[in-house]
């Protein structure tokens, strides 16, 4: 039986801002820009009471909470806090799998301090994080990743929740299916139409039924509904892609404007490729149009993509093959180690920061 901890910082960017500026403490704040096309990265818990959430357009947030205070992001500070917490994790185990700047899985089945109970490891880590950063984290403790992640979310903020082996199956039965791994809005709607609302409903369906209706993920649902998740905690997981995106202040129709931006994006991407020594032969161009539809086109080259010139030429070539029926809202370029997984951080009107910069 494995002992897995999932740690997730509370309202991460917003808590860092409140920590560093006392005048923001206890107030509804949002990290992001209040501009016409701004999008919120995250909101303090005081702001969440008004229904303000990550990825919400700022203008909608202002309507919900007119006294909302907007704070610009400081990625370098978030990054350094992220390094501090990872350092703490590594005092307990080598098996640390970061999912983003503020979140990681830890396998503490055996741990450097020989602490027998995972809940005690989690408690200690939470305390160490608070002492070091003056920030709170929530921790979930369970027998696998799937349940540990659900557990960390259970008592947020500053939560600590354990789903032990004996209670795991019953717990999963009572879960709304929206909480399951891989079930988004679309799948949830489809499941509701099939009268599947809870883990129990999911468990009552056969493996064949789930696979034939939901493909590969059906198998995952089948296992998870039985509290089974065999994924191991993978440290230093290889980065799958590296990307930079840009949302235009106003939607643009001029190809020249798109091309100009493309060069800036490629420059930024080339820097990141050099810094991270990322190896890739596939380049992907992404366009989001005014109706929010997204188009991606890829091209695979015979050798590793390293030079700016190669990036620019390839992305231009892809661009030239696209029909512009609409104005462009966003443009992005990424290089991919394989066809799956996108490592970009979706912050509107911001050069996009790769989610896990120091992976791989
Ligand atoms: P989360 O851990 O998803 O959110 P959170 O830490 O702000 O709040 P919670 O207490 O619910 O965990 O994301 C971590 C940080 O990543 C978040 O502080 C800001 C950033 N982020 C974005 O920039 N855009 C997004 O859409 C999301 C979800 C997060
Ligand atoms: Mg968080």
Short mmCIF file of C-alpha atoms and ligand atoms in Angstrom, two decimals:
data_model
loop_
_atom_site.label_atom_id
_atom_site.label_comp_id
_atom_site.label_asym_id
_atom_site.label_seq_id
_atom_site.Cartn_x
_atom_site.Cartn_y
_atom_site.Cartn_z
CA UNK A 1 0.00 0.00 0.00
CA UNK A 2 1.48 3.33 -1.06
CA UNK A 3 1.28 6.57 0.90
CA UNK A 4 0.76 9.54 -1.36
CA UNK A 5 0.49 13.20 -0.40
CA UNK A 6 -0.82 15.93 -2.66
CA UNK A 7 0.10 19.45 -1.63
CA UNK A 8 -1.48 22.56 -3.11
CA UNK A 9 -0.87 26.13 -1.97
CA UNK A 10 -3.96 28.16 -1.08
CA UNK A 11 -4.95 30.94 -3.51
CA UNK A 12 -1.29 30.92 -4.41
CA UNK A 13 -0.57 34.11 -6.37
CA UNK A 14 -3.10 36.10 -4.33
CA UNK A 15 -1.74 34.86 -1.00
CA UNK A 16 1.79 35.86 -2.00
CA UNK A 17 0.51 39.35 -2.84
CA UNK A 18 -1.36 39.64 0.46
CA UNK A 19 1.69 38.44 2.34
CA UNK A 20 3.89 41.09 0.75
CA UNK A 21 1.46 44.00 1.02
CA UNK A 22 -0.31 44.24 4.35
CA UNK A 23 -2.86 46.69 2.95
CA UNK A 24 -4.25 43.82 0.84
CA UNK A 25 -4.80 41.46 3.75
CA UNK A 26 -8.40 40.53 4.47
CA UNK A 27 -9.51 42.14 1.22
CA UNK A 28 -10.98 40.76 -2.00
CA UNK A 29 -8.11 40.83 -4.45
CA UNK A 30 -7.48 39.38 -7.88
CA UNK A 31 -4.16 38.81 -9.59
CA UNK A 32 -4.34 39.97 -13.18
CA UNK A 33 -5.19 43.04 -15.14
CA UNK A 34 -8.48 44.89 -14.84
CA UNK A 35 -8.32 45.89 -18.52
CA UNK A 36 -11.02 45.30 -21.06
CA UNK A 37 -9.58 41.93 -22.01
CA UNK A 38 -7.90 41.06 -18.74
CA UNK A 39 -8.38 37.64 -17.23
CA UNK A 40 -7.96 36.72 -13.59
CA UNK A 41 -5.16 34.34 -12.65
CA UNK A 42 -6.51 33.77 -9.20
CA UNK A 43 -8.49 35.47 -6.46
CA UNK A 44 -8.09 35.71 -2.69
CA UNK A 45 -10.53 33.71 -0.59
CA UNK A 46 -12.23 36.99 0.35
CA UNK A 47 -12.92 37.55 -3.37
CA UNK A 48 -14.09 33.99 -3.94
CA UNK A 49 -17.07 34.70 -1.69
CA UNK A 50 -18.32 36.88 -4.53
CA UNK A 51 -17.97 34.02 -6.99
CA UNK A 52 -14.67 35.19 -8.43
CA UNK A 53 -12.56 32.42 -9.94
CA UNK A 54 -9.40 31.74 -11.91
CA UNK A 55 -9.71 32.37 -15.65
CA UNK A 56 -12.73 34.65 -15.19
CA UNK A 57 -12.72 37.73 -17.43
CA UNK A 58 -11.88 40.71 -15.23
CA UNK A 59 -14.87 42.72 -16.40
CA UNK A 60 -17.25 40.05 -15.15
CA UNK A 61 -15.38 39.91 -11.84
CA UNK A 62 -15.75 43.68 -11.38
CA UNK A 63 -19.50 43.35 -11.89
CA UNK A 64 -19.65 40.66 -9.21
CA UNK A 65 -17.46 42.58 -6.78
CA UNK A 66 -16.99 46.29 -7.58
CA UNK A 67 -14.49 46.79 -4.72
CA UNK A 68 -12.23 44.05 -6.08
CA UNK A 69 -8.56 45.09 -5.98
CA UNK A 70 -6.45 44.09 -8.98
CA UNK A 71 -2.79 43.31 -8.46
CA UNK A 72 -0.34 42.68 -11.32
CA UNK A 73 1.38 39.29 -11.22
CA UNK A 74 5.01 38.91 -10.06
CA UNK A 75 6.05 35.60 -11.56
CA UNK A 76 9.60 35.79 -10.29
CA UNK A 77 8.34 35.88 -6.70
CA UNK A 78 5.92 32.96 -7.28
CA UNK A 79 8.74 31.04 -8.87
CA UNK A 80 11.03 31.55 -5.90
CA UNK A 81 8.32 30.48 -3.43
CA UNK A 82 7.80 27.44 -5.62
CA UNK A 83 11.50 26.60 -5.33
CA UNK A 84 11.31 27.00 -1.55
CA UNK A 85 8.43 24.56 -1.18
CA UNK A 86 10.04 22.02 -3.51
CA UNK A 87 13.15 22.19 -1.36
CA UNK A 88 11.00 21.28 1.64
CA UNK A 89 9.39 18.34 -0.19
CA UNK A 90 12.81 17.01 -1.08
CA UNK A 91 13.74 16.84 2.60
CA UNK A 92 11.18 14.05 2.91
CA UNK A 93 11.38 12.14 -0.36
CA UNK A 94 12.98 12.08 -3.79
CA UNK A 95 9.68 11.08 -5.31
CA UNK A 96 8.27 14.54 -5.87
CA UNK A 97 6.19 15.23 -8.95
CA UNK A 98 5.39 18.92 -9.40
CA UNK A 99 2.20 19.61 -11.34
CA UNK A 100 2.55 23.36 -11.41
CA UNK A 101 4.31 26.05 -9.41
CA UNK A 102 2.14 25.49 -6.35
CA UNK A 103 1.22 21.85 -6.49
CA UNK A 104 2.97 18.47 -6.23
CA UNK A 105 2.53 14.80 -5.52
CA UNK A 106 4.85 13.16 -3.03
CA UNK A 107 5.30 9.46 -2.50
CA UNK A 108 6.20 9.11 1.18
CA UNK A 109 5.71 5.34 1.49
CA UNK A 110 9.29 5.36 2.62
CA UNK A 111 10.61 8.76 3.61
CA UNK A 112 13.97 10.15 4.65
CA UNK A 113 12.77 10.88 8.18
CA UNK A 114 11.25 7.43 8.68
CA UNK A 115 7.96 8.90 9.80
CA UNK A 116 5.51 5.99 9.90
CA UNK A 117 2.27 7.86 9.24
CA UNK A 118 1.83 9.88 6.08
CA UNK A 119 -0.52 12.25 7.87
CA UNK A 120 2.36 13.25 10.16
CA UNK A 121 4.57 13.91 7.16
CA UNK A 122 1.85 16.09 5.68
CA UNK A 123 1.43 18.01 8.94
CA UNK A 124 5.15 18.62 9.19
CA UNK A 125 5.41 19.76 5.59
CA UNK A 126 2.53 22.19 6.05
CA UNK A 127 4.23 23.63 9.13
CA UNK A 128 7.58 23.88 7.38
CA UNK A 129 5.96 25.65 4.44
CA UNK A 130 4.30 28.13 6.76
CA UNK A 131 7.48 28.81 8.74
CA UNK A 132 9.48 29.30 5.57
CA UNK A 133 7.05 31.25 3.41
CA UNK A 134 4.32 32.54 5.78
CA UNK A 135 1.85 30.94 3.37
CA UNK A 136 -0.62 28.14 3.90
CA UNK A 137 -0.94 24.97 1.88
CA UNK A 138 -3.58 22.27 1.84
CA UNK A 139 -2.57 18.63 1.92
CA UNK A 140 -4.38 15.47 0.96
CA UNK A 141 -3.18 12.08 2.09
CA UNK A 142 -4.25 8.80 0.56
CA UNK A 143 -3.29 5.56 -1.12
CA UNK A 144 -2.93 6.95 -4.64
CA UNK A 145 -2.68 10.14 -6.67
CA UNK A 146 -6.33 10.30 -7.64
CA UNK A 147 -7.53 10.27 -4.04
CA UNK A 148 -4.71 12.40 -2.62
CA UNK A 149 -5.60 15.19 -5.03
CA UNK A 150 -9.26 15.05 -4.14
CA UNK A 151 -8.33 15.04 -0.46
CA UNK A 152 -6.17 18.18 -0.69
CA UNK A 153 -9.11 20.05 -2.16
CA UNK A 154 -11.51 18.82 0.48
CA UNK A 155 -10.78 21.19 3.35
CA UNK A 156 -9.22 24.13 1.56
CA UNK A 157 -7.79 26.56 2.65
CA UNK A 158 -5.16 25.37 5.14
CA UNK A 159 -6.71 21.92 4.97
CA UNK A 160 -5.46 18.49 5.87
CA UNK A 161 -7.59 15.56 4.87
CA UNK A 162 -6.90 11.86 4.81
CA UNK A 163 -8.70 9.20 2.83
CA UNK A 164 -7.48 5.99 4.41
CA UNK A 165 -7.48 2.58 2.70
CA UNK A 166 -10.54 1.28 4.54
CA UNK A 167 -12.70 4.26 3.73
CA UNK A 168 -11.45 4.83 0.18
CA UNK A 169 -14.07 2.85 -1.72
CA UNK A 170 -17.03 4.25 0.20
CA UNK A 171 -15.63 7.74 -0.22
CA UNK A 172 -15.35 7.34 -3.97
CA UNK A 173 -18.89 6.00 -4.19
CA UNK A 174 -20.25 9.20 -2.70
CA UNK A 175 -18.23 11.52 -4.95
CA UNK A 176 -20.02 13.53 -7.61
CA UNK A 177 -18.55 12.45 -10.96
CA UNK A 178 -17.37 16.00 -11.66
CA UNK A 179 -14.65 15.40 -9.09
CA UNK A 180 -13.21 12.44 -10.98
CA UNK A 181 -9.98 12.71 -12.90
CA UNK A 182 -10.60 13.43 -16.59
CA UNK A 183 -14.26 14.32 -16.26
CA UNK A 184 -14.85 17.83 -17.51
CA UNK A 185 -18.07 19.63 -18.26
CA UNK A 186 -18.72 17.82 -21.53
CA UNK A 187 -18.18 14.31 -20.18
CA UNK A 188 -20.18 15.16 -17.06
CA UNK A 189 -23.16 16.21 -19.19
CA UNK A 190 -22.91 13.01 -21.20
CA UNK A 191 -22.78 10.97 -18.01
CA UNK A 192 -25.75 12.78 -16.50
CA UNK A 193 -27.73 11.85 -19.60
CA UNK A 194 -26.84 8.23 -18.83
CA UNK A 195 -27.98 8.71 -15.24
CA UNK A 196 -24.47 8.60 -13.86
CA UNK A 197 -24.10 11.19 -11.12
CA UNK A 198 -21.89 9.65 -8.44
CA UNK A 199 -18.97 7.30 -8.04
CA UNK A 200 -21.47 4.62 -7.12
CA UNK A 201 -23.32 5.09 -10.42
CA UNK A 202 -20.01 4.84 -12.22
CA UNK A 203 -19.07 1.70 -10.33
CA UNK A 204 -22.36 0.08 -11.34
CA UNK A 205 -21.43 0.34 -15.04
CA UNK A 206 -19.35 -2.38 -16.63
CA UNK A 207 -15.82 -1.83 -17.87
CA UNK A 208 -16.98 -2.58 -21.44
CA UNK A 209 -19.76 -0.02 -21.16
CA UNK A 210 -17.38 2.69 -19.94
CA UNK A 211 -14.74 1.95 -22.55
CA UNK A 212 -17.21 1.84 -25.41
CA UNK A 213 -18.71 5.16 -24.35
CA UNK A 214 -15.65 7.04 -23.13
CA UNK A 215 -12.74 5.38 -24.89
CA UNK A 216 -9.45 4.98 -23.10
CA UNK A 217 -10.53 7.16 -20.19
CA UNK A 218 -13.39 4.73 -19.59
CA UNK A 219 -10.84 2.31 -18.20
CA UNK A 220 -9.55 5.00 -15.83
CA UNK A 221 -13.08 5.74 -14.64
CA UNK A 222 -13.64 2.04 -14.09
CA UNK A 223 -10.53 1.74 -11.91
CA UNK A 224 -10.97 5.06 -10.11
CA UNK A 225 -14.55 4.17 -9.20
CA UNK A 226 -12.98 1.27 -7.27
CA UNK A 227 -10.48 3.63 -5.62
CA UNK A 228 -7.72 2.21 -7.81
CA UNK A 229 -5.10 4.40 -9.48
CA UNK A 230 -1.81 2.75 -10.30
CA UNK A 231 0.01 5.79 -11.64
CA UNK A 232 3.29 6.24 -9.84
CA UNK A 233 4.72 9.51 -8.66
CA UNK A 234 7.21 10.46 -11.34
CA UNK A 235 9.94 12.85 -10.35
CA UNK A 236 11.61 15.02 -12.97
CA UNK A 237 9.03 14.11 -15.50
CA UNK A 238 10.12 15.06 -18.96
CA UNK A 239 8.63 18.21 -20.36
CA UNK A 240 6.34 17.49 -23.27
CA UNK A 241 6.14 20.85 -24.83
CA UNK A 242 7.29 24.38 -24.50
CA UNK A 243 5.18 27.23 -25.74
CA UNK A 244 4.60 30.95 -25.83
CA UNK A 245 1.26 32.59 -26.53
CA UNK A 246 0.02 36.10 -26.99
CA UNK A 247 -3.47 37.51 -26.85
CA UNK A 248 -3.85 40.68 -28.89
CA UNK A 249 -5.23 43.74 -27.13
CA UNK A 250 -7.72 44.02 -29.99
CA UNK A 251 -8.58 41.21 -32.40
CA UNK A 252 -6.52 41.68 -35.56
CA UNK A 253 -7.32 41.06 -39.19
CA UNK A 254 -4.02 42.12 -40.74
CA UNK A 255 -1.72 39.28 -41.69
CA UNK A 256 1.23 41.62 -41.27
CA UNK A 257 0.33 42.26 -37.64
CA UNK A 258 0.01 38.53 -37.02
CA UNK A 259 3.38 37.92 -38.67
CA UNK A 260 5.07 40.62 -36.61
CA UNK A 261 3.77 39.15 -33.41
CA UNK A 262 4.85 35.73 -34.58
CA UNK A 263 8.45 36.91 -34.69
CA UNK A 264 8.30 38.27 -31.14
CA UNK A 265 6.81 35.02 -29.94
CA UNK A 266 9.47 32.98 -31.73
CA UNK A 267 12.20 35.09 -30.13
CA UNK A 268 10.81 34.42 -26.68
CA UNK A 269 10.40 30.74 -27.47
CA UNK A 270 13.94 30.46 -28.86
CA UNK A 271 15.25 31.91 -25.57
CA UNK A 272 13.31 29.37 -23.59
CA UNK A 273 14.47 26.50 -25.77
CA UNK A 274 18.08 27.56 -25.25
CA UNK A 275 17.63 27.98 -21.50
CA UNK A 276 15.93 24.63 -20.97
CA UNK A 277 17.90 22.72 -23.65
CA UNK A 278 14.56 21.35 -24.79
CA UNK A 279 14.78 18.83 -27.62
CA UNK A 280 12.01 18.80 -30.15
CA UNK A 281 11.36 18.38 -33.84
CA UNK A 282 7.73 19.35 -34.03
CA UNK A 283 6.50 22.91 -34.11
CA UNK A 284 2.86 23.83 -33.59
CA UNK A 285 1.14 27.06 -34.46
CA UNK A 286 -2.03 27.90 -32.61
CA UNK A 287 -4.57 30.53 -33.52
CA UNK A 288 -7.63 31.53 -31.57
CA UNK A 289 -10.18 33.44 -33.59
CA UNK A 290 -12.68 36.10 -32.59
CA UNK A 291 -15.37 33.48 -32.00
CA UNK A 292 -12.90 31.70 -29.66
CA UNK A 293 -12.52 28.73 -32.00
CA UNK A 294 -9.00 27.35 -31.95
CA UNK A 295 -6.95 26.08 -34.84
CA UNK A 296 -3.64 24.28 -34.45
CA UNK A 297 -1.31 23.12 -37.20
CA UNK A 298 1.95 21.26 -36.73
CA UNK A 299 5.01 20.51 -38.77
CA UNK A 300 7.74 18.02 -37.98
CA UNK A 301 11.28 18.76 -39.06
CA UNK A 302 14.12 16.31 -39.75
CA UNK A 303 16.33 17.79 -37.03
CA UNK A 304 16.01 19.36 -33.57
CA UNK A 305 14.51 22.82 -33.47
CA UNK A 306 17.03 25.13 -31.86
CA UNK A 307 17.42 28.26 -33.92
CA UNK A 308 15.22 31.30 -34.08
CA UNK A 309 15.39 31.31 -37.86
CA UNK A 310 14.02 27.78 -38.06
CA UNK A 311 11.21 28.68 -35.68
CA UNK A 312 10.28 31.78 -37.62
CA UNK A 313 10.45 30.15 -41.03
CA UNK A 314 8.51 27.07 -40.04
CA UNK A 315 5.79 28.96 -38.23
CA UNK A 316 5.49 31.40 -41.14
CA UNK A 317 5.16 28.51 -43.52
CA UNK A 318 2.37 27.01 -41.42
CA UNK A 319 0.72 30.42 -41.18
CA UNK A 320 0.78 30.86 -44.95
CA UNK A 321 -1.30 27.72 -45.36
CA UNK A 322 -4.10 28.95 -43.14
CA UNK A 323 -7.20 30.65 -44.44
CA UNK A 324 -8.16 33.70 -42.42
CA UNK A 325 -11.91 33.84 -42.44
CA UNK A 326 -11.98 35.67 -39.11
CA UNK A 327 -10.03 38.11 -36.97
CA UNK A 328 -7.32 36.63 -34.78
CA UNK A 329 -7.56 36.87 -31.00
CA UNK A 330 -4.55 34.87 -29.90
CA UNK A 331 -1.48 33.43 -31.47
CA UNK A 332 0.87 30.85 -30.01
CA UNK A 333 3.84 28.79 -31.04
CA UNK A 334 5.01 25.68 -29.26
CA UNK A 335 7.53 22.95 -29.82
CA UNK A 336 6.51 19.46 -28.86
CA UNK A 337 8.50 16.47 -27.72
CA UNK A 338 5.50 14.38 -28.71
CA UNK A 339 1.98 15.19 -29.76
CA UNK A 340 0.48 15.27 -26.28
CA UNK A 341 0.47 17.78 -23.46
CA UNK A 342 0.76 21.52 -23.53
CA UNK A 343 2.92 23.27 -21.00
CA UNK A 344 1.73 26.80 -21.36
CA UNK A 345 0.19 29.04 -18.80
CA UNK A 346 -2.91 30.76 -20.01
CA UNK A 347 -2.75 34.29 -18.75
CA UNK A 348 -4.42 36.75 -21.05
CA UNK A 349 -2.47 39.77 -22.26
CA UNK A 350 0.68 38.36 -20.85
CA UNK A 351 3.59 36.60 -22.40
CA UNK A 352 2.66 33.16 -21.38
CA UNK A 353 4.94 31.51 -18.87
CA UNK A 354 5.40 27.76 -19.22
CA UNK A 355 3.66 26.09 -16.37
CA UNK A 356 6.57 24.03 -15.15
CA UNK A 357 9.59 25.84 -16.31
CA UNK A 358 12.16 23.76 -14.58
CA UNK A 359 10.98 20.34 -15.54
CA UNK A 360 12.95 17.92 -17.57
P1 LIG B 1 -4.49 26.71 -8.32
O1 LIG B 1 -3.77 25.86 -7.31
O2 LIG B 1 -5.43 26.05 -9.25
O3 LIG B 1 -5.31 27.84 -7.56
P2 LIG B 1 -4.94 28.68 -6.29
O4 LIG B 1 -3.68 28.21 -5.65
O5 LIG B 1 -4.96 30.13 -6.67
O6 LIG B 1 -6.17 28.44 -5.34
P3 LIG B 1 -6.56 27.12 -4.51
O7 LIG B 1 -6.53 27.54 -3.07
O8 LIG B 1 -7.92 26.76 -4.95
O9 LIG B 1 -5.52 26.09 -4.83
O10 LIG B 1 -3.45 27.49 -9.21
C1 LIG B 1 -2.21 27.96 -8.70
C2 LIG B 1 -1.86 29.28 -9.31
O11 LIG B 1 -1.79 29.16 -10.73
C3 LIG B 1 -2.86 30.37 -9.05
O12 LIG B 1 -2.63 31.04 -7.82
C4 LIG B 1 -2.72 31.26 -10.24
C5 LIG B 1 -2.27 30.35 -11.35
N1 LIG B 1 -3.39 30.06 -12.26
C6 LIG B 1 -3.56 30.87 -13.41
O13 LIG B 1 -2.78 31.77 -13.66
N2 LIG B 1 -4.62 30.61 -14.25
C7 LIG B 1 -5.52 29.62 -13.99
O14 LIG B 1 -6.49 29.44 -14.76
C8 LIG B 1 -5.34 28.79 -12.81
C9 LIG B 1 -6.32 27.70 -12.47
C10 LIG B 1 -4.27 29.07 -11.99
MG1 LIG B 2 -3.35 26.20 -5.28
#
